[in-house]
Amino acid sequence: MDPIFIAVFFPFAVAVAVPYFANRYRAIAAWMAILAPAVSLWALVLLYGEWSAAGRGALLYSFSWVPSAGLDVSFLVDGLSIMWGFLVAGVAFLIVLYSNSYLHEHEDMGRYYGWLTAFMGSMMGVVFADHLLTLFIFWELTSVTSFFLIGFWSDRKAALYGSQKALLITGGGGLAMLAGFLLLGQATGEWHLSKLIAMSGVAGKVSLAAFVLIILGAATKSAQWPFHIWLPNAMEAPTPISAFLHSATMVKAGIYLLSRFYPILGEHPAWGYVVIGLGMTTMIAGGLLSLRAYDLKAILAYGTISQLGLIVTFLGFGGREAIIGSTLHLYNHAAAKAAMFMVVGIIDHETGTRDIRLLGHLARRMPRAHILAVLAAISLIGIPPMGGFLTKEMLYGVSIHPGGPGEWAAFWPWITLAAGIITALYHLRFLGGAFWTPAEGTEISPKPGHDPPSTFLSAPAILVALAVAFGVAPGLIENTFVAPAAEATLGGGVRLDFHLTLWHGINQPLVMSIITVTTAGFLYWKLDWVSAVLNGAAELWKNGPGPNKAYDGAIFILKERTWPILLSLQDGNLRRYLRWSMVVPALLLLGVGLSMDWGEGIWPAFQGTTFIGASICLLISISAMGTALFPGRLPAILALGTAGYGIASLYIVMKAPDLALTQIMIESASIILFLLAFWVLPEIKIIPKSASRRARDWGIAIFLGVLSAAGMALAMNSHNLRTIADYFIRTTKPIAGFRNVVNAIIVDYRGYDTLGEITVLVISGVAIYAMLRIVGTMQEDGEGH
Amino acid sequence: MSMLLPVPVLLPLSTAIALLLVRNHQKLQERLSIVSLAVNLAFALLLLTATAGGEIFIHRMGMWPFPFGIILAADRLTGTMVVLAAAIVAACAVFAQGYLSKNQRREVFHPLIHFQLMGIQGAFMTGDLFNLFVFFEVMLISTYALLAFYYNLDQLEVALKYTFLNILASALFLVGISFLYSQVGTVNMADLSVKIREIGPQPLMVITAFIFLFVFSMKAALFPMHLWLPSAHSISPTHIGAVLAGVLVKVGIYSIIRCATLIFIGPFEKLQTVLMGIALVTIVWGALGTLPQRSLKRILAYSTINQLGYIAFGISLLSPLGMTAAIFYIVSHAFLKSSMLLGAGLNQMLTGTVDLDEMGGMMAKAPYASALMLVGFLSLAGIPPLSGFFAKLFLLQAGFTQGAYLATGLALLMGVISLYYNFTTYQRMAWGTGGNEAREAPAIMYSSVTFLASFAVIFGFGVAWLYEWSQLVAYQITRPELYINAMRNAL
């Protein structure tokens, strides 16, 4: 089996097996779970070898699934997917390692590791998928599995809310993306990413709608403003999950999608405006929101949103430098942010809170966690010798000479600089709030806290070490992972050869970095001012619209406001149901009828009417009205009978004596039955209807009556073709051997119908039998009526 | 095979009579009933394999020539629908074995489900419009008796509503048949097809076609004729609700397909527009209706309305792709929804309630039962790679290919609501703590739910089997001349 299939599908196998074993042998749950990323990593190493041996191009693996619908399960292995594969599996490995210390003994480990490994498999599928629908399938699976992970502590209300919100926004965005894919596939006739990348001029064939729909998928997943609102609520997940989903994987799936589509849609005229606009807004908004959060995880969540905005912005700029920078930044951000989340998990675990107002001076009690947090934070701020410094410099450089639409180019460096300053500031606030300054009030954390055992610290330590390594020795990854990934993103067979160093002289980016750090330092010193300004702004905007209000409002409208509308019809009132079922079709029929050209019109239809026929019809109508009008039962039954006998006399006028006879029999029998039944049944009180209701009901009745009469008249008048009746008349005697055509039809030509009708009678009998039986047993039980 | 076409009617009929005769021997009656359902299912599968090759089987009742007598016909669509009916009714009957305690009037239950099965299968087998009416009546009256099974006030009310509305539809059916007969003088479906094309879409014929649309909409619970469905699903005994959702509504859908692909073919653009409109309103109505409910069964009922809208949308595209999607959807939804209603019944057995506010924590209390429900919810929400996802996917593809962008977009948008109600319902049911304590349920109930739910997985990973079959069905029904010629040339 090709290693790619092992890399993608093995985690799913583990996901199915873990819950089964975990409930029996709790000790091995974590060891089974770690197999998933471990085996995937091993398969990726093999795959990397295969791919290098094949000249680092694009390798395709596929097996057919629904050949008739052009659907296959196919994987694309190129620089981009290899890099992402290692990122996902690598972080997953550390997360499982960390989870083992984090989870309490009594937690449902089967469920935890099951969904976690399933999520990991889905992410692997997303980054390797070649067929658009394969990509969508794994994409939607990441939304679903993350729903179960966010809601892992399912007895918390906030977990329900957070998981729903994440699912609706990312899953809904996924559906938009599916529509975009379908339109893209339709426009180009091609479903494989590898072919789409190779195809030229795809961007010109894709409609704006398809483009926007695909971007929506990426924007919702990557928590771009205004879809970022799900991410803070998703922090209800256990911390390792947050570290995994919200640092390295799920939120980065949108980044992956944009990188993957860069060579396909990068030329689209809307690309620059839409992607840069999203990214810039998100970058600034995320940073500002982070400054107002008090929960350590929320600070990190908003920080992540801001960082994602940054990466999106650079994908929007496009071009060689921007792509290399954002690719490298993925690594740095993944390593440092996951490490910070893990440190938060440790703080939460050891002190019992994540609120910076309750935490204080942890630097003294948790020195090792402190060091890890500081190193991770300065990487994200962009201070040497961390990897983050490298990428921040590159991105500052790009912002001075950006690609994309030129109109606004003068603003980009300033906005990027502002984002950089905000980023530095919220990281300082994070460190200060947790480690440096005392708790704000008299209330403090439930437990004083101390450094955890080394096993708990090992995973973040590895990540921080990587963050350092990326800065000190970028050569480790630059030509093994970053360059191939950037080549694949740029597309068109570009070959990159570059060498990154921490120090490249005094230039504009370095000046920008220095401004960033000094300004952030100053602002941190005056943090009270910053908070006052931000809180003032928030106070002003308190009643203004916002994405969270829009989401909650939409849910409220859907759940509370639509039901009364539905209920106004669907209220269980049979009379209303009947009215609707009669009037709506009747009106539609009338509308359709009036909209058509009837040729000679309706009036000739009545030409053959005789005086006697018309009189009988009048009698029938009057009797029918009488049935409704008479207050007592007896007169109503008699009126009904009159209508029936009227129909029988119509048959006589039309020279159909056997039909008339049958009708008379039926009418007489039913009148007698009615009379007998009502003899026994008690009198019921009829509640008089109001005049307006009576008028309405009469209106409906007359409308329907006239409509059916008109229809019937038209039908009578449109004998276009010979009917099958001639055959029956001809063959009744010679073939069927009957003297009476009606009898022959009932028992021979259409005897099968009669069988059915008899069965209807039998079933009614059975139903009545059953009813009588139950009435009997009720009386025996003494509860009869 | 042709000689055997009456079996799907005669076998349940004779079984029902036999069951009535042995009603005092409970064990014997049960065994006989189950054996007959098994034989019926075996025959249905035989029919399915026989029709697979593309041959359309014809049986002339009383050997009267085309188009004068009643003619039974079985093509791939018939085979498919009969298998659905046979399998789901059998699973529901088995489920009911664990459900009905000894004194709860089993003696008429088994005969009635065979009568109902006779009505359903008879409707699928017939090639005669009036005969279809007759089997509708058989279905109606037996369903009435089953809906009001315990004769408590709620059920009587539901049964009464069901009956009133469906009798209205029956009357309209008769009006439609008489309109048709006066215009073209025949009731055989193939003959109707030929003659209606001969005289063309005259105004009255368009009106007639509309009448049939409304008649079958009542059975298929499409807006505005869907009003009876929610309470019929949720208040009736579980196994009846499951047959209703899985099979009975599909009889209406089946009839609409026959109208659209056989009887009223030709330029009936207005009809297509109205059907699409009806489908979209149904989709929206059903989706929104699920949101405020407390009863698990009522959510499933509104969801059925929602799903039927999707199926009707597929039909309204009137293209081979749309039909393929609709057939796929019908099969997928039939198994899915009946498994979920039985699953709801299972949960009712375990917790004593279908009220979601009284449930909760089922995940921990009854892991297997909630896993079964989870499969259903995921598939219903259209999560890949389960069958419900592919059903929606093929529908969207068909819609976009047709260029119906707005309508398809709306259908897709409702997919978000479907995500919402499926996942939140599962949350309310399975997550958290609290709720009633779980009791035990007989293994036989688990097995029938598992049987039905497994198809969500089978037709998900094995999507190719059902998709290719749906294509074969769609290929055949979109070529009405195949059906007509088979009828004409029948011996």
Short mmCIF file of C-alpha atoms in Angstrom, two decimals, chain A residues 8-175:
data_model
loop_
_atom_site.label_atom_id
_atom_site.label_comp_id
_atom_site.label_asym_id
_atom_site.label_seq_id
_atom_site.Cartn_x
_atom_site.Cartn_y
_atom_site.Cartn_z
CA VAL A 8 -4.37 9.56 5.77
CA PHE A 9 -6.43 6.52 6.69
CA PHE A 10 -4.50 4.97 9.55
CA PRO A 11 -5.64 7.69 12.00
CA PHE A 12 -9.25 6.82 11.16
CA ALA A 13 -8.60 3.17 11.91
CA VAL A 14 -7.21 4.21 15.28
CA ALA A 15 -10.22 6.48 15.82
CA VAL A 16 -12.57 3.54 15.39
CA ALA A 17 -10.53 1.20 17.57
CA VAL A 18 -9.66 3.55 20.44
CA PRO A 19 -13.13 3.98 21.97
CA TYR A 20 -13.57 0.23 22.03
CA PHE A 21 -10.31 -0.49 23.82
CA ALA A 22 -10.15 2.63 25.95
CA ASN A 23 -13.21 1.65 27.91
CA ARG A 24 -11.65 -1.68 28.81
CA TYR A 25 -7.97 -0.90 29.23
CA ARG A 26 -7.70 2.77 30.16
CA ALA A 27 -3.95 2.70 30.51
CA ILE A 28 -3.29 1.96 26.88
CA ALA A 29 -5.67 4.56 25.38
CA ALA A 30 -2.99 7.22 25.04
CA TRP A 31 -0.49 4.72 23.66
CA MET A 32 -2.94 3.57 21.05
CA ALA A 33 -3.75 7.14 20.16
CA ILE A 34 -0.15 8.14 19.73
CA LEU A 35 0.18 5.39 17.17
CA ALA A 36 -1.91 7.47 14.78
CA PRO A 37 0.45 10.43 14.39
CA ALA A 38 3.50 8.19 14.84
CA VAL A 39 2.54 5.86 12.01
CA SER A 40 1.45 8.81 9.88
CA LEU A 41 4.80 10.49 10.43
CA TRP A 42 6.61 7.31 9.51
CA ALA A 43 4.52 7.03 6.35
CA LEU A 44 5.24 10.68 5.57
CA VAL A 45 8.96 10.04 5.86
CA LEU A 46 8.63 7.20 3.36
CA LEU A 47 6.50 9.44 1.17
CA TYR A 48 9.08 12.21 1.39
CA GLY A 49 11.68 9.77 0.15
CA GLU A 50 9.50 8.69 -2.73
CA TRP A 51 8.73 12.26 -3.61
CA SER A 52 12.38 13.39 -3.47
CA ALA A 53 13.40 10.45 -5.59
CA ALA A 54 10.80 11.45 -8.15
CA GLY A 55 12.35 14.90 -8.50
CA ARG A 56 10.12 16.83 -6.10
CA GLY A 57 7.35 17.36 -8.60
CA ALA A 58 3.75 16.40 -8.02
CA LEU A 59 2.88 12.76 -7.34
CA LEU A 60 -0.67 11.54 -7.76
CA TYR A 61 -2.31 8.61 -6.04
CA SER A 62 -5.89 7.67 -6.57
CA PHE A 63 -8.44 4.93 -6.54
CA SER A 64 -11.75 5.12 -8.24
CA TRP A 65 -14.85 5.50 -6.09
CA VAL A 66 -17.86 6.39 -8.20
CA PRO A 67 -16.55 6.18 -11.74
CA SER A 68 -19.91 7.03 -13.29
CA ALA A 69 -20.04 10.31 -11.41
CA GLY A 70 -16.39 11.10 -12.05
CA LEU A 71 -15.66 10.85 -8.36
CA ASP A 72 -12.45 9.31 -7.12
CA VAL A 73 -10.41 9.41 -3.96
CA SER A 74 -7.21 10.98 -5.10
CA PHE A 75 -4.25 12.50 -3.35
CA LEU A 76 -1.76 15.05 -4.56
CA VAL A 77 1.72 14.92 -3.08
CA ASP A 78 3.77 18.01 -3.76
CA GLY A 79 5.88 20.42 -1.75
CA LEU A 80 2.87 22.15 -0.24
CA SER A 81 1.02 19.04 0.87
CA ILE A 82 4.16 17.36 2.21
CA MET A 83 4.94 20.39 4.32
CA TRP A 84 1.42 20.56 5.69
CA GLY A 85 1.38 16.83 6.30
CA PHE A 86 4.45 17.05 8.51
CA LEU A 87 3.03 20.07 10.27
CA VAL A 88 -0.25 18.33 11.08
CA ALA A 89 1.18 14.97 12.06
CA GLY A 90 4.06 16.52 13.99
CA VAL A 91 1.88 18.77 16.10
CA ALA A 92 -0.62 15.91 16.57
CA PHE A 93 2.15 13.75 17.97
CA LEU A 94 3.09 16.35 20.57
CA ILE A 95 -0.56 17.03 21.38
CA VAL A 96 -1.27 13.39 22.17
CA LEU A 97 1.87 13.27 24.28
CA TYR A 98 0.73 16.36 26.18
CA SER A 99 -2.87 15.17 26.51
CA ASN A 100 -1.73 12.18 28.49
CA SER A 101 -0.60 14.46 31.33
CA TYR A 102 -3.44 16.93 30.88
CA LEU A 103 -6.44 14.60 31.01
CA HIS A 104 -7.80 13.55 34.35
CA GLU A 105 -8.10 9.91 35.19
CA HIS A 106 -11.91 9.85 35.00
CA GLU A 107 -12.33 11.50 31.60
CA ASP A 108 -13.83 9.55 28.72
CA MET A 109 -10.55 8.85 26.98
CA GLY A 110 -12.05 6.69 24.26
CA ARG A 111 -14.18 9.54 23.05
CA TYR A 112 -11.37 12.07 23.41
CA TYR A 113 -8.72 10.17 21.53
CA GLY A 114 -11.22 8.79 19.05
CA TRP A 115 -12.35 12.20 17.85
CA LEU A 116 -8.83 13.59 18.12
CA THR A 117 -7.32 10.98 15.82
CA ALA A 118 -10.30 11.23 13.48
CA PHE A 119 -9.71 14.96 13.32
CA MET A 120 -6.07 14.39 12.57
CA GLY A 121 -6.95 11.99 9.76
CA SER A 122 -9.38 14.53 8.32
CA MET A 123 -6.71 17.21 8.34
CA MET A 124 -4.30 14.87 6.59
CA GLY A 125 -7.03 14.26 4.03
CA VAL A 126 -7.60 17.99 3.52
CA VAL A 127 -3.98 18.75 2.82
CA PHE A 128 -3.39 15.80 0.51
CA ALA A 129 -6.69 15.75 -1.39
CA ASP A 130 -6.49 16.18 -5.12
CA HIS A 131 -10.10 15.78 -6.22
CA LEU A 132 -12.17 18.81 -5.20
CA LEU A 133 -14.84 16.60 -3.67
CA THR A 134 -12.29 14.55 -1.76
CA LEU A 135 -11.05 17.84 -0.39
CA PHE A 136 -14.57 18.88 0.57
CA ILE A 137 -15.30 15.57 2.27
CA PHE A 138 -12.26 15.83 4.54
CA TRP A 139 -12.88 19.54 5.01
CA GLU A 140 -16.38 18.92 6.32
CA LEU A 141 -15.06 16.10 8.49
CA THR A 142 -12.71 18.51 10.23
CA SER A 143 -15.74 20.68 11.08
CA VAL A 144 -17.66 17.69 12.39
CA THR A 145 -14.84 16.19 14.43
CA SER A 146 -13.96 19.56 15.89
CA PHE A 147 -17.63 19.94 16.91
CA PHE A 148 -17.26 16.87 19.08
CA LEU A 149 -13.89 17.97 20.41
CA ILE A 150 -15.03 21.49 21.33
CA GLY A 151 -18.03 20.00 23.07
CA PHE A 152 -15.98 17.32 24.82
CA TRP A 153 -17.03 18.54 28.26
CA SER A 154 -20.59 18.19 27.21
CA ASP A 155 -22.23 19.11 30.50
CA ARG A 156 -21.06 22.71 30.17
CA LYS A 157 -23.54 25.07 28.56
CA ALA A 158 -20.75 27.10 26.99
CA ALA A 159 -19.38 23.97 25.36
CA LEU A 160 -22.73 23.40 23.65
CA TYR A 161 -22.84 26.98 22.45
CA GLY A 162 -19.22 26.98 21.29
CA SER A 163 -19.45 23.72 19.42
CA GLN A 164 -22.66 24.76 17.67
CA LYS A 165 -21.22 28.08 16.64
CA ALA A 166 -18.04 26.53 15.29
CA LEU A 167 -19.99 23.92 13.39
CA LEU A 168 -22.49 26.33 11.90
CA ILE A 169 -19.90 28.83 10.77
CA THR A 170 -17.22 26.47 9.53
CA GLY A 171 -19.67 23.83 8.28
CA GLY A 172 -21.80 26.48 6.60
CA GLY A 173 -18.71 27.98 5.04
CA GLY A 174 -17.83 24.48 3.89
CA LEU A 175 -21.18 24.23 2.11
#
